Amino acid sequence: MSTKLKLSTNHISLKVKNLQESFRFYHEILQLPIIRIVGPKDNPRIIWLQGLEISQIKPDDERVPPTKTGFFGHIGFEVENIE
């Protein structure tokens, strides 16, 4: 007998080149509320908005070509029961 998995999306993670510019877009334009800011307010490392985590690409990250503005990090899911 199989049981139906109750699955929902918790958040999407994006790695961006300009954290402040991305924050302004998602928070001020799309009006996603702030959930949590990690790091100093004037230079945060990660910003959690409703349904979205944005973080700064490290300058030495070889996964991102210089022409790209960022990349997809991951999707976080929620399940009712992990068993």
C-alpha atoms as one frame of an Amber mdcrd trajectory, in Angstrom:
protein
   0.000   0.000   0.000   1.421   3.391  -0.932   0.748   6.636   0.861   0.579
   9.962  -0.874   3.545  12.225  -0.129   2.480  15.625   1.172   5.072  17.937
  -0.344   5.263  21.716  -0.608   7.876  24.229  -1.684   9.530  26.080   1.193
  11.930  28.371  -0.669  14.150  28.878  -3.710  17.812  29.825  -3.318  19.529
  32.175  -5.763  23.216  33.092  -5.833  23.590  36.640  -7.161  26.459  38.949
  -8.103  24.867  42.051  -6.585  23.051  41.218  -3.359  21.837  44.772  -2.658
  20.436  45.211  -6.180  18.695  41.824  -6.018  17.332  42.631  -2.558  15.891
  45.919  -3.809  14.186  44.136  -6.725  12.637  41.293  -4.727  11.768  43.341
  -1.631  10.878  46.789  -2.995   9.518  45.930  -6.453   7.987  42.476  -5.850
   7.296  43.334  -2.182   8.480  40.024  -0.718   8.637  40.506   3.061  11.957
  40.141   4.908  12.193  36.987   7.014  15.830  37.137   8.160  19.115  38.869
   7.326  22.377  37.008   8.035  25.445  39.151   8.649  25.853  42.878   9.246
  22.955  45.070   8.051  25.298  47.140   5.848  26.956  44.052   4.307  24.716
  40.975   4.683  25.794  37.547   3.446  22.337  36.028   3.043  18.884  37.598
   2.896  15.806  35.465   3.459  12.597  36.822   1.974   9.252  35.065   1.887
   9.883  31.982  -0.266  13.318  33.160  -1.409  16.901  33.033  -0.159  19.411
  35.281  -1.931  23.126  35.249  -1.265  26.199  36.888  -2.731  28.343  34.909
  -5.175  31.857  34.583  -3.874  34.334  36.345  -6.212  36.317  33.120  -6.726
  33.280  30.950  -7.565  34.252  29.229 -10.821  30.701  27.996 -11.500  29.629
  31.430 -12.709  30.978  32.806 -16.000  31.796  36.544 -15.841  28.871  37.348
 -18.155  26.266  35.820 -15.831  24.537  37.767 -13.071  23.890  34.740 -10.896
  22.664  31.192 -10.774  20.100  28.915  -9.223  21.210  27.480  -5.868  18.537
  25.012  -4.756  14.867  24.468  -3.961  13.851  23.711  -0.365  10.877  21.387
   0.082   8.739  20.669   3.129   7.234  17.263   3.815   4.759  16.287   6.486
   6.704  13.156   7.418  10.157  12.132   6.162   9.479   8.431   6.669
